[in-house]
């Protein structure tokens, strides 16, 4: 065993002992690389308990603390399954998050219908404070500002689109011509989007964050939640191929959306597309330009 690997094992053992107790013995470790963290590991103890731990080297300070809050917020609604948080903290100058490990299962026959019903139930949670959240969190590695606003469209413009637009302009990924087109679009948005009351949304809902648990049903991971437009959540699900049609039918049957939603999808998806421009590069700009030019 290399010195680096031995140090990682010792680091993981310290976290486990801190949150579970000293009478623990690791049976198996499986490391994962990539994502928005430097490293992650699935830990199985001799008593068969399993945990998932991820940590970074000091980048994106506060990311894991915010993720823990996100998971707790969704979990407390008792509407849809998320992993239980064991704890967060800093160990050896590395921030970490330790949570319940959810083993993967095969999709049950009613997986998509159950998923749509449960997401509708989650979205029925609202806030008297309007749109936003009590803390800043992250979508991927991008900070997500959640300053409260009673006006949902104003929140969407200022703390979703304009925030990411400003970063892209600063990094010279978006020119003055496209910036001007965005400003024109911002003036039109109040007449293009329904200004619904806020809904608690996962915020980063694509297939990669939708697990199939051992019961064959949905467990959500990596939330970027806030109280916002539930249509934005449904639009996000279409970003990378979309979900099964029965998911959308079940959702609509439990929490109907206004007519014309499909025409509004590109507007909502400007936000995740801008996030991708800022995090992953200008390859996503043509999709952004196509949407903005159409309005």
JSON list of N, CA, C and O in Angstrom, two decimals, residues 73 126-135 145-151 155 159 198 200 226-228:
[
{"chain": "A", "resi": 73, "resn": "UNK", "atom": "N", "xyz": [-33.39, 19.46, 4.15]},
{"chain": "A", "resi": 73, "resn": "UNK", "atom": "CA", "xyz": [-34.59, 20.22, 3.80]},
{"chain": "A", "resi": 73, "resn": "UNK", "atom": "C", "xyz": [-35.57, 19.36, 3.02]},
{"chain": "A", "resi": 73, "resn": "UNK", "atom": "O", "xyz": [-36.77, 19.33, 3.33]},
{"chain": "A", "resi": 126, "resn": "UNK", "atom": "N", "xyz": [-44.22, 25.02, -0.17]},
{"chain": "A", "resi": 126, "resn": "UNK", "atom": "CA", "xyz": [-43.93, 26.38, -0.59]},
{"chain": "A", "resi": 126, "resn": "UNK", "atom": "C", "xyz": [-43.41, 27.18, 0.59]},
{"chain": "A", "resi": 126, "resn": "UNK", "atom": "O", "xyz": [-43.27, 26.65, 1.70]},
{"chain": "A", "resi": 127, "resn": "UNK", "atom": "N", "xyz": [-43.09, 28.45, 0.38]},
{"chain": "A", "resi": 127, "resn": "UNK", "atom": "CA", "xyz": [-42.57, 29.31, 1.44]},
{"chain": "A", "resi": 127, "resn": "UNK", "atom": "C", "xyz": [-43.27, 30.66, 1.42]},
{"chain": "A", "resi": 127, "resn": "UNK", "atom": "O", "xyz": [-43.43, 31.26, 0.34]},
{"chain": "A", "resi": 128, "resn": "UNK", "atom": "N", "xyz": [-43.64, 31.13, 2.60]},
{"chain": "A", "resi": 128, "resn": "UNK", "atom": "CA", "xyz": [-44.26, 32.45, 2.69]},
{"chain": "A", "resi": 128, "resn": "UNK", "atom": "C", "xyz": [-43.26, 33.55, 2.36]},
{"chain": "A", "resi": 128, "resn": "UNK", "atom": "O", "xyz": [-43.65, 34.68, 2.04]},
{"chain": "A", "resi": 129, "resn": "UNK", "atom": "N", "xyz": [-41.97, 33.23, 2.42]},
{"chain": "A", "resi": 129, "resn": "UNK", "atom": "CA", "xyz": [-40.93, 34.23, 2.09]},
{"chain": "A", "resi": 129, "resn": "UNK", "atom": "C", "xyz": [-40.80, 34.43, 0.59]},
{"chain": "A", "resi": 129, "resn": "UNK", "atom": "O", "xyz": [-40.09, 35.34, 0.16]},
{"chain": "A", "resi": 130, "resn": "UNK", "atom": "N", "xyz": [-41.45, 33.58, -0.19]},
{"chain": "A", "resi": 130, "resn": "UNK", "atom": "CA", "xyz": [-41.41, 33.72, -1.64]},
{"chain": "A", "resi": 130, "resn": "UNK", "atom": "C", "xyz": [-40.43, 32.77, -2.28]},
{"chain": "A", "resi": 130, "resn": "UNK", "atom": "O", "xyz": [-40.38, 31.58, -1.97]},
{"chain": "A", "resi": 131, "resn": "UNK", "atom": "N", "xyz": [-39.62, 33.32, -3.19]},
{"chain": "A", "resi": 131, "resn": "UNK", "atom": "CA", "xyz": [-38.67, 32.53, -3.96]},
{"chain": "A", "resi": 131, "resn": "UNK", "atom": "C", "xyz": [-37.27, 32.76, -3.41]},
{"chain": "A", "resi": 131, "resn": "UNK", "atom": "O", "xyz": [-36.84, 33.90, -3.25]},
{"chain": "A", "resi": 132, "resn": "UNK", "atom": "N", "xyz": [-36.55, 31.67, -3.15]},
{"chain": "A", "resi": 132, "resn": "UNK", "atom": "CA", "xyz": [-35.20, 31.79, -2.63]},
{"chain": "A", "resi": 132, "resn": "UNK", "atom": "C", "xyz": [-34.91, 30.72, -1.59]},
{"chain": "A", "resi": 132, "resn": "UNK", "atom": "O", "xyz": [-35.52, 29.65, -1.58]},
{"chain": "A", "resi": 133, "resn": "UNK", "atom": "N", "xyz": [-34.00, 31.04, -0.68]},
{"chain": "A", "resi": 133, "resn": "UNK", "atom": "CA", "xyz": [-33.61, 30.11, 0.37]},
{"chain": "A", "resi": 133, "resn": "UNK", "atom": "C", "xyz": [-32.84, 30.91, 1.42]},
{"chain": "A", "resi": 133, "resn": "UNK", "atom": "O", "xyz": [-32.33, 32.00, 1.14]},
{"chain": "A", "resi": 134, "resn": "UNK", "atom": "N", "xyz": [-32.71, 30.34, 2.62]},
{"chain": "A", "resi": 134, "resn": "UNK", "atom": "CA", "xyz": [-32.05, 31.06, 3.71]},
{"chain": "A", "resi": 134, "resn": "UNK", "atom": "C", "xyz": [-30.53, 31.06, 3.61]},
{"chain": "A", "resi": 134, "resn": "UNK", "atom": "O", "xyz": [-29.86, 31.67, 4.42]},
{"chain": "A", "resi": 135, "resn": "UNK", "atom": "N", "xyz": [-29.98, 30.35, 2.64]},
{"chain": "A", "resi": 135, "resn": "UNK", "atom": "CA", "xyz": [-28.52, 30.26, 2.52]},
{"chain": "A", "resi": 135, "resn": "UNK", "atom": "C", "xyz": [-28.13, 30.11, 1.05]},
{"chain": "A", "resi": 135, "resn": "UNK", "atom": "O", "xyz": [-28.93, 29.69, 0.21]},
{"chain": "A", "resi": 145, "resn": "UNK", "atom": "N", "xyz": [-26.93, 31.91, -5.68]},
{"chain": "A", "resi": 145, "resn": "UNK", "atom": "CA", "xyz": [-27.41, 32.96, -4.77]},
{"chain": "A", "resi": 145, "resn": "UNK", "atom": "C", "xyz": [-28.92, 32.83, -4.63]},
{"chain": "A", "resi": 145, "resn": "UNK", "atom": "O", "xyz": [-29.65, 32.75, -5.63]},
{"chain": "A", "resi": 146, "resn": "UNK", "atom": "N", "xyz": [-29.40, 32.84, -3.38]},
{"chain": "A", "resi": 146, "resn": "UNK", "atom": "CA", "xyz": [-30.82, 32.54, -3.14]},
{"chain": "A", "resi": 146, "resn": "UNK", "atom": "C", "xyz": [-31.54, 33.63, -2.35]},
{"chain": "A", "resi": 146, "resn": "UNK", "atom": "O", "xyz": [-32.48, 33.34, -1.60]},
{"chain": "A", "resi": 147, "resn": "UNK", "atom": "N", "xyz": [-31.11, 34.87, -2.51]},
{"chain": "A", "resi": 147, "resn": "UNK", "atom": "CA", "xyz": [-31.75, 35.97, -1.80]},
{"chain": "A", "resi": 147, "resn": "UNK", "atom": "C", "xyz": [-33.26, 35.99, -2.07]},
{"chain": "A", "resi": 147, "resn": "UNK", "atom": "O", "xyz": [-33.70, 35.95, -3.22]},
{"chain": "A", "resi": 148, "resn": "UNK", "atom": "N", "xyz": [-34.04, 36.04, -1.00]},
{"chain": "A", "resi": 148, "resn": "UNK", "atom": "CA", "xyz": [-35.49, 35.94, -1.12]},
{"chain": "A", "resi": 148, "resn": "UNK", "atom": "C", "xyz": [-36.09, 37.07, -1.97]},
{"chain": "A", "resi": 148, "resn": "UNK", "atom": "O", "xyz": [-35.65, 38.21, -1.92]},
{"chain": "A", "resi": 149, "resn": "UNK", "atom": "N", "xyz": [-37.13, 36.71, -2.71]},
{"chain": "A", "resi": 149, "resn": "UNK", "atom": "CA", "xyz": [-37.89, 37.69, -3.48]},
{"chain": "A", "resi": 149, "resn": "UNK", "atom": "C", "xyz": [-39.31, 37.16, -3.63]},
{"chain": "A", "resi": 149, "resn": "UNK", "atom": "O", "xyz": [-39.52, 36.02, -4.02]},
{"chain": "A", "resi": 150, "resn": "UNK", "atom": "N", "xyz": [-40.29, 37.99, -3.31]},
{"chain": "A", "resi": 150, "resn": "UNK", "atom": "CA", "xyz": [-41.69, 37.57, -3.43]},
{"chain": "A", "resi": 150, "resn": "UNK", "atom": "C", "xyz": [-42.11, 37.40, -4.89]},
{"chain": "A", "resi": 150, "resn": "UNK", "atom": "O", "xyz": [-43.03, 36.66, -5.19]},
{"chain": "A", "resi": 151, "resn": "UNK", "atom": "N", "xyz": [-41.40, 38.08, -5.78]},
{"chain": "A", "resi": 151, "resn": "UNK", "atom": "CA", "xyz": [-41.72, 38.00, -7.21]},
{"chain": "A", "resi": 151, "resn": "UNK", "atom": "C", "xyz": [-40.84, 36.93, -7.86]},
{"chain": "A", "resi": 151, "resn": "UNK", "atom": "O", "xyz": [-39.62, 37.08, -7.96]},
{"chain": "A", "resi": 155, "resn": "UNK", "atom": "N", "xyz": [-36.93, 37.07, -9.24]},
{"chain": "A", "resi": 155, "resn": "UNK", "atom": "CA", "xyz": [-35.93, 36.17, -8.67]},
{"chain": "A", "resi": 155, "resn": "UNK", "atom": "C", "xyz": [-35.21, 35.40, -9.78]},
{"chain": "A", "resi": 155, "resn": "UNK", "atom": "O", "xyz": [-33.98, 35.28, -9.78]},
{"chain": "A", "resi": 159, "resn": "UNK", "atom": "N", "xyz": [-31.35, 36.32, -9.82]},
{"chain": "A", "resi": 159, "resn": "UNK", "atom": "CA", "xyz": [-30.51, 35.37, -9.09]},
{"chain": "A", "resi": 159, "resn": "UNK", "atom": "C", "xyz": [-30.29, 34.06, -9.82]},
{"chain": "A", "resi": 159, "resn": "UNK", "atom": "O", "xyz": [-29.61, 33.17, -9.29]},
{"chain": "A", "resi": 198, "resn": "UNK", "atom": "N", "xyz": [-43.96, 30.01, -5.11]},
{"chain": "A", "resi": 198, "resn": "UNK", "atom": "CA", "xyz": [-42.76, 29.18, -5.08]},
{"chain": "A", "resi": 198, "resn": "UNK", "atom": "C", "xyz": [-43.07, 27.73, -4.70]},
{"chain": "A", "resi": 198, "resn": "UNK", "atom": "O", "xyz": [-44.05, 27.44, -4.02]},
{"chain": "A", "resi": 200, "resn": "UNK", "atom": "N", "xyz": [-40.74, 24.08, -3.48]},
{"chain": "A", "resi": 200, "resn": "UNK", "atom": "CA", "xyz": [-39.44, 23.52, -3.13]},
{"chain": "A", "resi": 200, "resn": "UNK", "atom": "C", "xyz": [-39.03, 22.57, -4.23]},
{"chain": "A", "resi": 200, "resn": "UNK", "atom": "O", "xyz": [-39.71, 21.58, -4.50]},
{"chain": "A", "resi": 226, "resn": "UNK", "atom": "N", "xyz": [-33.97, 25.00, -3.79]},
{"chain": "A", "resi": 226, "resn": "UNK", "atom": "CA", "xyz": [-34.43, 26.32, -3.38]},
{"chain": "A", "resi": 226, "resn": "UNK", "atom": "C", "xyz": [-35.93, 26.36, -3.65]},
{"chain": "A", "resi": 226, "resn": "UNK", "atom": "O", "xyz": [-36.50, 25.44, -4.25]},
{"chain": "A", "resi": 227, "resn": "UNK", "atom": "N", "xyz": [-36.58, 27.40, -3.18]},
{"chain": "A", "resi": 227, "resn": "UNK", "atom": "CA", "xyz": [-38.00, 27.60, -3.48]},
{"chain": "A", "resi": 227, "resn": "UNK", "atom": "C", "xyz": [-38.07, 28.45, -4.75]},
{"chain": "A", "resi": 227, "resn": "UNK", "atom": "O", "xyz": [-37.63, 29.60, -4.78]},
{"chain": "A", "resi": 228, "resn": "UNK", "atom": "N", "xyz": [-38.59, 27.86, -5.82]},
{"chain": "A", "resi": 228, "resn": "UNK", "atom": "CA", "xyz": [-38.62, 28.55, -7.10]},
{"chain": "A", "resi": 228, "resn": "UNK", "atom": "C", "xyz": [-39.73, 28.03, -7.98]},
{"chain": "A", "resi": 228, "resn": "UNK", "atom": "O", "xyz": [-40.71, 27.43, -7.50]}
]
